[in-house]
Amino acid sequence: MKPFTGLDIDSNRVTVKNGRLMIGTAPIQQIRIGVAEGKGAVVWTVNSTIDTARATVKILSPLVTSVKEGDTLVGIGLDTYRTEINMFDPRIVDCAKHLTVISENSVVKSDTITLPFWHIPTDSIQMKGETVTLSLQNDISKFTAGSIKKAELFYRTFGSTEFISDTAKNIGTDSSRFEITGVKSENVLEYYFQITLTNDDVYGYSKELYRSYMKADPKVLSRLEIVPQTDSTGITLAAGGSTRLELRGYFGDKFAPVGTIDAAYATWNATGVSLSAVAGEGAVVMLTGNASGTGNITVTFKGGTKYTLAKGVDSVVTIPVTTTSHPLSSIKISQLGGGNASYVLNATGAQFSVAGTDKSGTPVIVTPTWTWSPDSAGTVGADGKFMPAKRFIGRAQIAASVQDTIRDQLVLNDNSQAGIQVGYAIQASGDSLRLSDGYEMSIIVPDSSVAADNVILTVEHPEPRNTVKKAIHEEGISLVSRLYEIQRRSPSKFREDSLTVTVNGVPTTQTRSSRIEAALKVPEQYRSLLDATGSKFTVAVWNESKLLWQHGWTKKAETRASDTTDTLSAILKSVKWNSADSTFTLSVGEELNTNSVVRLAILLNEKENMEGDFQVSPNPFSPYVSPVNDYWFFGDTVKVDPEDMKGTCLKITPMNSTNGSNPNVTVNIYTANRSLVWEAQLNSVIPGKEYYLFWDGKTRIGRSGNADVITVRENTPIRPEGDAMCRNGRYFAVVVIDDGKEKKRFTKEIILFK
């Protein structure tokens, strides 16, 4: 059968029968399609307010292609063309739908597309209450494309698959405002706009997606909490115990803290227990358990201009209170949040808490009084937050007490030494620093000493664990300072490159690491022995490989300071004396780069024929605690009731006499600023015998006549009764053994913690 020729085929003439195309009763055997090149042409011009950059015009139907704005598309037929326009500037909302009609051949159609909408996204959006507000700017009044028929916002939180639509709350002449509620704060919002004009042009689509982090409004509280609490069941107090309570607020879906809610925004009520205001602290109340039993604390949030509650948050918080029938027995300090077992960084600090136990072993809540040493280490707040002072580096002693007599001192689980180690991170290209341990040692770091990663240092005062480190085994030379251990904790090191500095008016080349210095001040109790040159004192460096203290007075050739083969000789050569502030300075940076640790001490050269020994234990001490049961140097001959002896013990042992007589011993205790607080005299002590003199932490001065003189017997505890209790802090005990011909002097630092 011959095919039809010259016949137009349309849907009115074509049918389907038995799966075949038919015209009338005849099946179609062949279809020939011919396409002629169109003679139409079009050029699109994009008009935008804030961007003159060229756009891309995408033709979506009846053909698919793209042209640059301003270029001419030729060879197209007469039809209606659907396009979208993409701008390179992300602020401009793209045109998602625009129709261009080509109705004439051999004529270049000119079509202008306006882009009047733009949005400036931000990395984060501050929520107001529980609402997110977004604005879409427009300049549609300058164009004639048409007015806004509908403006919508499509949004979802990050991770969601479905978009939620919202219509503009207000469409103005220059902007449209959208308000979203019901979204979770502290999350990423993904959104796009879609605007339809009266000419059916559409702007915005999901391909043009904006992202912003939604910041919760800190004025809208998402949680209220009474703190502290013993556990999830409420508060447990020891008999007669008390604790401070605060109402704390949190905001956002991640419950970020806003701090303590002032009493003006809440009403406190109690049943079965007592509440009282804390003077000077309007946001804090004191809870006291008067008698054993149970009760409740109820706080009602009143609201106000500063805070409101989020939807669904109960304005009333109630917790049960139980008072045991047993008094408080002990307390224990612990560090919260784990932290670094070895040290914390200066800028971070540490959070501590105190748990109490009554005499039945029941955990109870307490509000401790915090103390710390040295005073310049920083502060411990009422909430137990320890914040080191800005330039502190070293070990801080932290103690807590309740009712003045129940006390605990911080000892980390991994370290038998009391207190917490505070390290310092020296930043790259940072300013010059002078770090202090709060006692007699500083580290001087010039600017630009670190190249890239931070260099972390710590300072420790280790207790000598063997006789080798404890003493200088050379006649007349003794250790008179703490041991100072400076350690580099980070893999990163100080810079080793050279620079030229002026020293005494002379240009000198130095490595940057060699300019890192330690400054050691002669201990206060020895400064009366100083002369202008400081010649009686020097600095010693511990030589780990030779197990000895190396110093400039050493007579052995292999450890002399001038021995250039010794890696520590550069430190000893760098020692400088400053009489104005009684300080030695020495270079330690190169040794810290090489071996990570430097151990230093100050020596005194004072030959004496008199010999003796002086020890203080416990140290630090509390005047309310008896050390007798664990006092290691008490022998079997010492019989004493622990309740009779409280405080610390000064053990004095005169070894000899240079003239055969029995020496006299004077004992004076001074504050850090050299004020005398305690004095005593032991006459005619016997060389070789031990004398145990207890200090109860009280003053004892200015006694007339022989009131100062104490009749003593060897190996017998002596407890002169004091007058007024001394303050917490550092004291110095000075003991002088005098046989009338020569004197032997000892000085020890004592830390008093109540």
XYZ file of C-alpha atoms in Angstrom, residues 146-656:
511
model
C 3.601 44.210 37.161
C 2.682 44.431 40.817
C 3.114 41.714 43.451
C 0.275 39.220 43.439
C 1.719 36.842 46.073
C 4.912 36.697 48.172
C 5.829 33.441 49.917
C 8.690 32.107 52.015
C 9.566 28.399 51.968
C 11.677 27.195 54.900
C 12.908 24.138 56.766
C 15.469 23.368 59.472
C 18.698 21.699 58.439
C 18.207 17.962 57.954
C 14.493 18.194 57.155
C 13.280 17.174 53.695
C 9.993 19.063 53.451
C 9.652 22.826 53.112
C 6.967 24.777 54.976
C 5.409 27.793 53.262
C 4.556 31.120 54.821
C 2.935 34.171 53.275
C 4.380 37.637 53.782
C 2.909 39.411 56.782
C 3.373 42.771 55.146
C 4.071 43.708 51.502
C 5.376 47.253 51.354
C 6.504 49.519 48.581
C 10.140 48.654 49.205
C 10.122 45.392 51.201
C 8.113 42.397 52.332
C 8.315 41.009 55.875
C 8.014 37.338 56.852
C 7.634 36.038 60.410
C 8.264 32.381 61.276
C 7.262 30.735 64.542
C 7.485 27.177 65.780
C 11.081 26.540 64.700
C 13.763 25.322 67.084
C 16.486 27.783 67.971
C 20.185 26.952 67.843
C 19.604 25.350 64.441
C 20.298 26.170 60.788
C 17.371 27.581 58.828
C 17.251 26.832 55.070
C 14.884 29.030 53.067
C 14.029 30.638 49.743
C 11.530 33.194 48.515
C 8.934 32.885 45.747
C 7.120 35.959 44.423
C 4.416 35.951 41.744
C 3.599 39.136 39.840
C 0.311 40.059 38.219
C 1.885 39.351 34.795
C 2.565 35.771 36.024
C 6.335 36.235 36.240
C 7.691 34.162 39.140
C 10.826 34.958 41.186
C 12.729 32.576 43.462
C 13.067 28.771 43.624
C 14.614 26.078 45.809
C 17.829 26.149 43.766
C 18.496 29.560 45.302
C 18.714 28.444 48.949
C 19.834 30.667 51.835
C 21.185 29.349 55.148
C 21.399 31.128 58.517
C 21.940 29.974 62.086
C 19.036 30.897 64.392
C 20.278 32.385 67.674
C 17.895 32.008 70.585
C 16.574 35.079 72.356
C 18.287 35.226 75.794
C 15.270 37.078 77.186
C 12.984 34.092 76.620
C 13.671 31.376 79.194
C 13.237 27.779 78.119
C 14.049 26.280 81.522
C 14.098 27.199 85.235
C 16.122 25.339 87.852
C 16.810 25.635 91.567
C 20.499 25.007 92.277
C 22.290 23.328 93.814
C 20.530 20.005 94.342
C 21.911 16.882 95.983
C 20.564 14.690 93.194
C 17.540 14.308 90.911
C 15.307 13.735 93.948
C 15.917 17.194 95.454
C 17.963 18.517 98.379
C 19.265 16.641 101.419
C 20.676 18.618 104.374
C 22.550 17.423 107.438
C 20.989 18.214 110.793
C 21.365 21.943 111.348
C 22.943 22.262 107.923
C 22.362 25.065 105.462
C 23.081 25.901 101.844
C 22.758 28.798 99.419
C 20.055 28.470 96.757
C 19.689 30.262 93.452
C 17.076 30.194 90.706
C 18.887 29.840 87.405
C 17.464 30.388 83.950
C 18.355 28.940 80.570
C 17.358 29.979 77.070
C 17.105 28.323 73.676
C 16.570 24.710 72.739
C 20.101 23.880 73.883
C 19.483 25.484 77.295
C 22.268 28.036 77.342
C 22.589 29.613 80.822
C 21.613 33.223 81.486
C 22.787 33.050 85.094
C 20.988 33.648 88.342
C 17.463 35.079 88.190
C 17.144 38.141 90.409
C 14.677 38.017 93.285
C 12.607 40.734 91.579
C 11.476 38.131 89.025
C 10.632 35.304 91.441
C 8.875 34.553 94.707
C 10.388 31.982 97.123
C 8.326 29.910 99.572
C 9.219 27.045 101.893
C 7.482 24.454 104.057
C 9.286 22.381 106.687
C 12.532 24.363 106.297
C 13.667 27.964 106.720
C 14.581 30.494 104.044
C 16.439 33.746 104.597
C 17.887 36.415 102.314
C 21.649 36.675 101.915
C 22.842 40.209 102.633
C 24.078 41.981 99.532
C 22.953 39.186 97.227
C 19.355 39.783 96.178
C 19.313 36.710 93.919
C 20.427 34.253 96.626
C 18.580 32.753 99.597
C 19.887 30.623 102.445
C 18.122 27.332 103.177
C 18.428 25.853 106.663
C 17.178 22.496 107.911
C 16.116 23.129 111.495
C 14.846 19.659 112.370
C 14.913 16.239 110.757
C 12.065 15.592 108.341
C 10.882 16.649 104.912
C 9.738 19.892 103.320
C 9.511 21.726 100.023
C 10.947 24.739 98.254
C 8.695 26.454 95.718
C 9.767 29.277 93.408
C 7.220 31.120 91.273
C 8.569 33.038 88.285
C 6.858 36.426 88.022
C 8.383 37.616 84.761
C 9.120 41.205 83.838
C 10.865 43.370 81.283
C 14.112 41.432 81.422
C 12.830 37.861 81.077
C 9.740 36.017 79.877
C 9.014 32.303 79.649
C 8.836 30.335 76.426
C 5.601 28.583 75.578
C 5.061 25.428 77.589
C 7.557 26.300 80.357
C 6.047 25.995 83.833
C 6.401 29.173 85.904
C 6.472 27.202 89.187
C 9.474 25.105 90.275
C 9.148 22.858 93.330
C 11.770 20.565 94.834
C 11.594 18.418 97.987
C 13.969 18.981 100.912
C 15.022 16.293 103.394
C 16.851 17.079 106.650
C 18.666 14.118 108.214
C 18.986 13.502 111.949
C 22.809 13.475 111.835
C 25.253 16.411 111.724
C 27.747 17.008 108.963
C 30.808 14.772 109.207
C 33.046 15.494 106.207
C 33.292 17.238 102.849
C 35.097 16.367 99.622
C 36.219 18.640 96.781
C 36.022 17.309 93.221
C 36.699 18.807 89.815
C 33.736 18.864 87.458
C 33.860 18.083 83.759
C 36.909 15.830 83.887
C 39.401 18.333 82.497
C 43.088 17.662 82.043
C 44.390 15.354 84.739
C 47.790 17.085 84.777
C 46.934 20.762 84.418
C 44.358 23.302 83.314
C 45.077 26.273 81.087
C 45.148 29.750 82.565
C 42.422 31.068 80.256
C 40.103 28.124 81.027
C 40.259 27.638 84.772
C 38.382 24.829 86.483
C 35.020 24.152 88.077
C 34.924 22.562 91.516
C 32.118 21.243 93.666
C 31.945 20.124 97.277
C 29.960 17.093 98.441
C 29.109 16.594 102.077
C 28.441 13.470 104.146
C 26.678 13.328 107.489
C 27.737 11.006 110.303
C 25.459 8.238 109.041
C 27.183 8.299 105.639
C 24.262 10.016 103.861
C 25.277 12.432 101.068
C 24.169 15.971 101.947
C 24.435 19.325 100.247
C 26.689 22.061 101.673
C 27.727 25.606 100.822
C 31.452 25.892 101.491
C 33.749 28.823 102.063
C 36.557 28.725 99.512
C 40.181 29.648 100.152
C 43.187 29.491 97.877
C 46.912 30.045 97.910
C 48.860 31.931 96.761
C 46.521 34.913 96.970
C 47.643 36.066 93.520
C 46.690 32.722 91.903
C 43.208 33.993 91.023
C 39.781 33.646 92.599
C 37.287 30.914 93.470
C 33.695 32.100 93.209
C 30.809 31.071 95.412
C 29.839 28.604 92.669
C 33.255 26.889 92.894
C 34.561 28.313 89.607
C 38.325 28.857 89.797
C 39.583 31.532 87.424
C 43.358 31.981 87.459
C 44.786 35.490 87.491
C 45.659 36.783 84.024
C 49.394 36.023 84.201
C 49.449 33.241 86.798
C 51.334 30.028 86.092
C 51.999 27.370 88.704
C 50.189 25.381 91.364
C 47.190 26.795 93.183
C 46.157 25.297 96.511
C 42.357 25.104 96.756
C 40.544 24.403 100.011
C 36.928 24.457 101.176
C 35.484 24.593 104.674
C 32.049 24.377 106.282
C 31.215 25.602 109.765
C 34.875 26.669 110.108
C 35.951 23.218 111.327
C 35.110 20.755 108.565
C 37.629 21.182 105.785
C 39.015 19.535 102.666
C 41.923 20.389 100.413
C 41.931 19.629 96.705
C 44.030 16.629 95.707
C 43.503 15.372 92.157
C 43.070 11.618 91.810
C 46.097 11.141 89.574
C 48.440 13.234 91.685
C 49.254 12.942 95.358
C 50.344 16.579 95.441
C 47.665 18.964 96.681
C 46.231 21.713 94.494
C 45.779 22.169 90.777
C 48.431 22.899 88.186
C 47.763 25.943 85.989
C 49.525 26.030 82.632
C 49.855 28.949 80.231
C 49.485 28.835 76.442
C 51.868 31.364 74.869
C 50.327 32.431 71.578
C 52.041 32.844 68.254
C 53.255 36.384 67.609
C 51.775 37.464 70.929
C 52.834 40.406 73.068
C 55.606 40.158 75.623
C 54.621 38.418 78.883
C 55.781 38.150 82.458
C 54.200 35.114 84.061
C 54.332 34.590 87.827
C 53.941 31.574 90.116
C 52.668 33.845 92.896
C 55.790 33.353 94.976
C 59.367 34.178 93.975
C 59.554 32.967 90.366
C 58.607 34.565 87.023
C 58.967 33.607 83.366
C 59.766 36.419 80.928
C 58.665 35.866 77.323
C 59.509 38.592 74.746
C 57.061 39.265 71.922
C 57.091 37.095 68.784
C 58.743 34.178 70.600
C 56.315 31.631 69.113
C 56.005 30.981 65.386
C 52.811 28.990 64.831
C 51.124 26.703 67.362
C 50.922 27.811 70.993
C 53.720 26.833 73.358
C 52.280 25.551 76.647
C 54.349 25.873 79.840
C 53.755 24.770 83.419
C 55.626 25.570 86.629
C 55.795 23.117 89.499
C 57.358 23.187 92.970
C 58.151 19.486 93.394
C 58.951 18.056 96.781
C 62.357 16.324 96.683
C 61.768 12.576 96.841
C 65.343 11.593 97.597
C 68.353 12.991 99.433
C 70.208 13.648 96.177
C 67.729 16.289 95.052
C 67.014 17.483 98.562
C 70.417 18.908 99.371
C 73.726 20.138 98.004
C 76.357 17.746 99.316
C 79.052 20.387 99.520
C 80.229 21.968 102.752
C 78.553 25.279 103.580
C 76.181 25.247 100.555
C 72.474 24.667 100.996
C 69.213 24.905 99.051
C 67.213 27.822 100.435
C 64.390 28.194 97.920
C 61.648 26.057 96.531
C 62.538 23.780 93.665
C 61.244 25.292 90.423
C 60.390 22.936 87.573
C 59.515 24.647 84.275
C 58.124 22.242 81.705
C 57.154 22.596 78.043
C 53.953 20.579 77.615
C 53.330 21.189 73.908
C 55.056 19.651 70.865
C 55.530 23.172 69.507
C 58.686 25.021 70.556
C 60.018 28.553 70.839
C 61.437 30.134 67.713
C 65.124 29.446 67.032
C 65.738 32.154 64.429
C 68.172 34.948 65.247
C 67.652 38.645 65.733
C 69.842 41.586 66.673
C 69.236 43.300 70.013
C 71.142 45.996 71.871
C 72.809 44.839 75.090
C 74.560 47.542 77.129
C 74.648 49.711 74.025
C 76.215 46.983 71.852
C 74.311 45.285 68.980
C 74.181 41.563 69.790
C 72.843 38.590 67.840
C 70.625 36.245 69.849
C 68.273 33.410 69.095
C 64.694 34.114 70.090
C 64.603 31.048 72.340
C 67.623 32.290 74.308
C 65.623 35.380 75.278
C 63.096 33.302 77.249
C 64.137 33.885 80.855
C 63.314 32.685 84.341
C 63.548 35.223 87.175
C 64.152 33.826 90.681
C 63.907 36.098 93.703
C 65.899 35.317 96.842
C 63.361 34.143 99.469
C 62.283 36.949 101.760
C 63.535 35.337 104.936
C 67.116 35.296 103.574
C 67.336 38.807 102.183
C 68.959 40.126 105.360
C 72.054 38.160 104.257
C 72.256 39.906 100.892
C 74.948 42.341 99.875
C 75.059 44.467 96.711
C 76.626 41.657 94.676
C 74.434 38.840 95.956
C 77.625 36.821 96.304
C 76.295 34.570 99.079
C 73.628 33.257 96.675
C 73.560 31.668 93.255
C 71.276 29.622 91.000
C 71.593 25.855 90.614
C 70.336 23.774 87.671
C 69.474 20.114 88.116
C 71.545 17.851 85.872
C 69.445 14.740 85.380
C 72.165 12.772 83.598
C 74.656 13.308 86.449
C 72.070 13.363 89.248
C 73.410 16.513 90.864
C 72.765 20.212 91.226
C 75.055 22.102 88.887
C 76.097 25.653 89.794
C 78.840 28.219 89.441
C 80.471 27.319 92.763
C 80.955 23.674 91.794
C 84.618 22.684 92.085
C 84.398 19.521 90.017
C 85.730 20.185 86.533
C 83.157 18.030 84.818
C 80.297 20.137 86.139
C 81.901 23.598 86.174
C 79.747 26.344 84.606
C 82.482 27.100 82.086
C 82.408 23.558 80.738
C 81.160 24.257 77.189
C 80.382 20.605 76.520
C 77.691 20.633 79.185
C 74.234 21.332 77.728
C 73.297 23.253 80.888
C 76.354 25.484 80.903
C 74.627 28.084 78.722
C 71.997 28.524 81.437
C 74.604 29.080 84.150
C 76.585 31.463 81.970
C 73.450 33.533 81.417
C 72.780 34.123 85.142
C 72.449 37.830 85.963
C 72.002 39.441 89.383
C 69.729 42.435 89.979
C 70.288 43.911 93.437
C 67.342 46.310 93.082
C 64.788 43.507 93.406
C 67.024 40.706 94.776
C 66.477 38.630 91.641
C 68.504 36.278 89.470
C 67.551 36.011 85.789
C 68.747 33.290 83.461
C 67.988 32.001 79.955
C 65.872 28.820 79.829
C 64.270 28.806 76.347
C 66.939 26.756 74.568
C 66.916 24.077 77.273
C 63.106 23.935 77.163
C 63.287 23.439 73.396
C 65.897 20.683 73.764
C 64.788 18.719 76.828
C 61.304 20.131 77.611
C 62.091 20.654 81.301
C 64.355 22.857 83.451
C 64.723 22.468 87.242
C 66.114 25.409 89.204
C 66.821 26.409 92.806
C 68.622 29.154 94.749
C 71.654 28.225 96.851
C 73.183 29.900 99.910
C 76.883 29.647 100.706
C 77.214 30.072 104.466
C 79.733 27.931 106.220
C 78.847 27.123 109.825
C 80.211 24.720 112.394
C 76.897 24.518 114.194
C 74.698 21.719 112.961
C 71.021 20.947 113.406
C 67.752 20.100 111.716
C 64.374 21.813 111.485
C 61.179 20.342 110.008
C 57.537 21.472 109.780
C 54.649 19.027 109.389
C 51.881 19.104 108.318
C 52.373 21.963 105.898
C 49.916 23.420 104.834
C 47.995 22.918 108.085
C 44.678 23.704 109.764
C 44.595 24.879 113.400
C 41.421 22.817 113.853
C 42.894 19.488 112.759
C 45.147 17.219 114.805
C 48.101 15.784 112.839
C 49.234 13.415 115.542
C 47.841 10.133 114.173
C 49.628 10.465 110.836
C 52.670 12.384 112.059
C 55.461 10.291 110.644
C 58.335 11.393 112.917
C 56.555 10.707 116.218
C 58.270 7.798 117.874
C 56.946 5.281 120.354
C 58.186 7.421 123.245
C 55.751 10.227 122.378
C 52.379 9.735 124.071
C 49.737 12.358 123.298
C 45.965 12.673 122.950
C 45.226 13.811 119.352
C 42.495 16.136 120.635
C 45.052 18.033 122.739
C 47.439 18.768 119.877
C 46.080 20.635 116.848
C 47.860 22.725 114.275
C 51.351 22.048 112.961
C 54.498 20.790 114.615
C 57.946 22.403 114.455
C 60.475 19.630 115.017
C 63.839 21.084 116.153
C 66.954 18.946 116.513
C 70.230 20.600 117.661
C 73.041 18.307 116.488
C 76.040 19.717 118.360
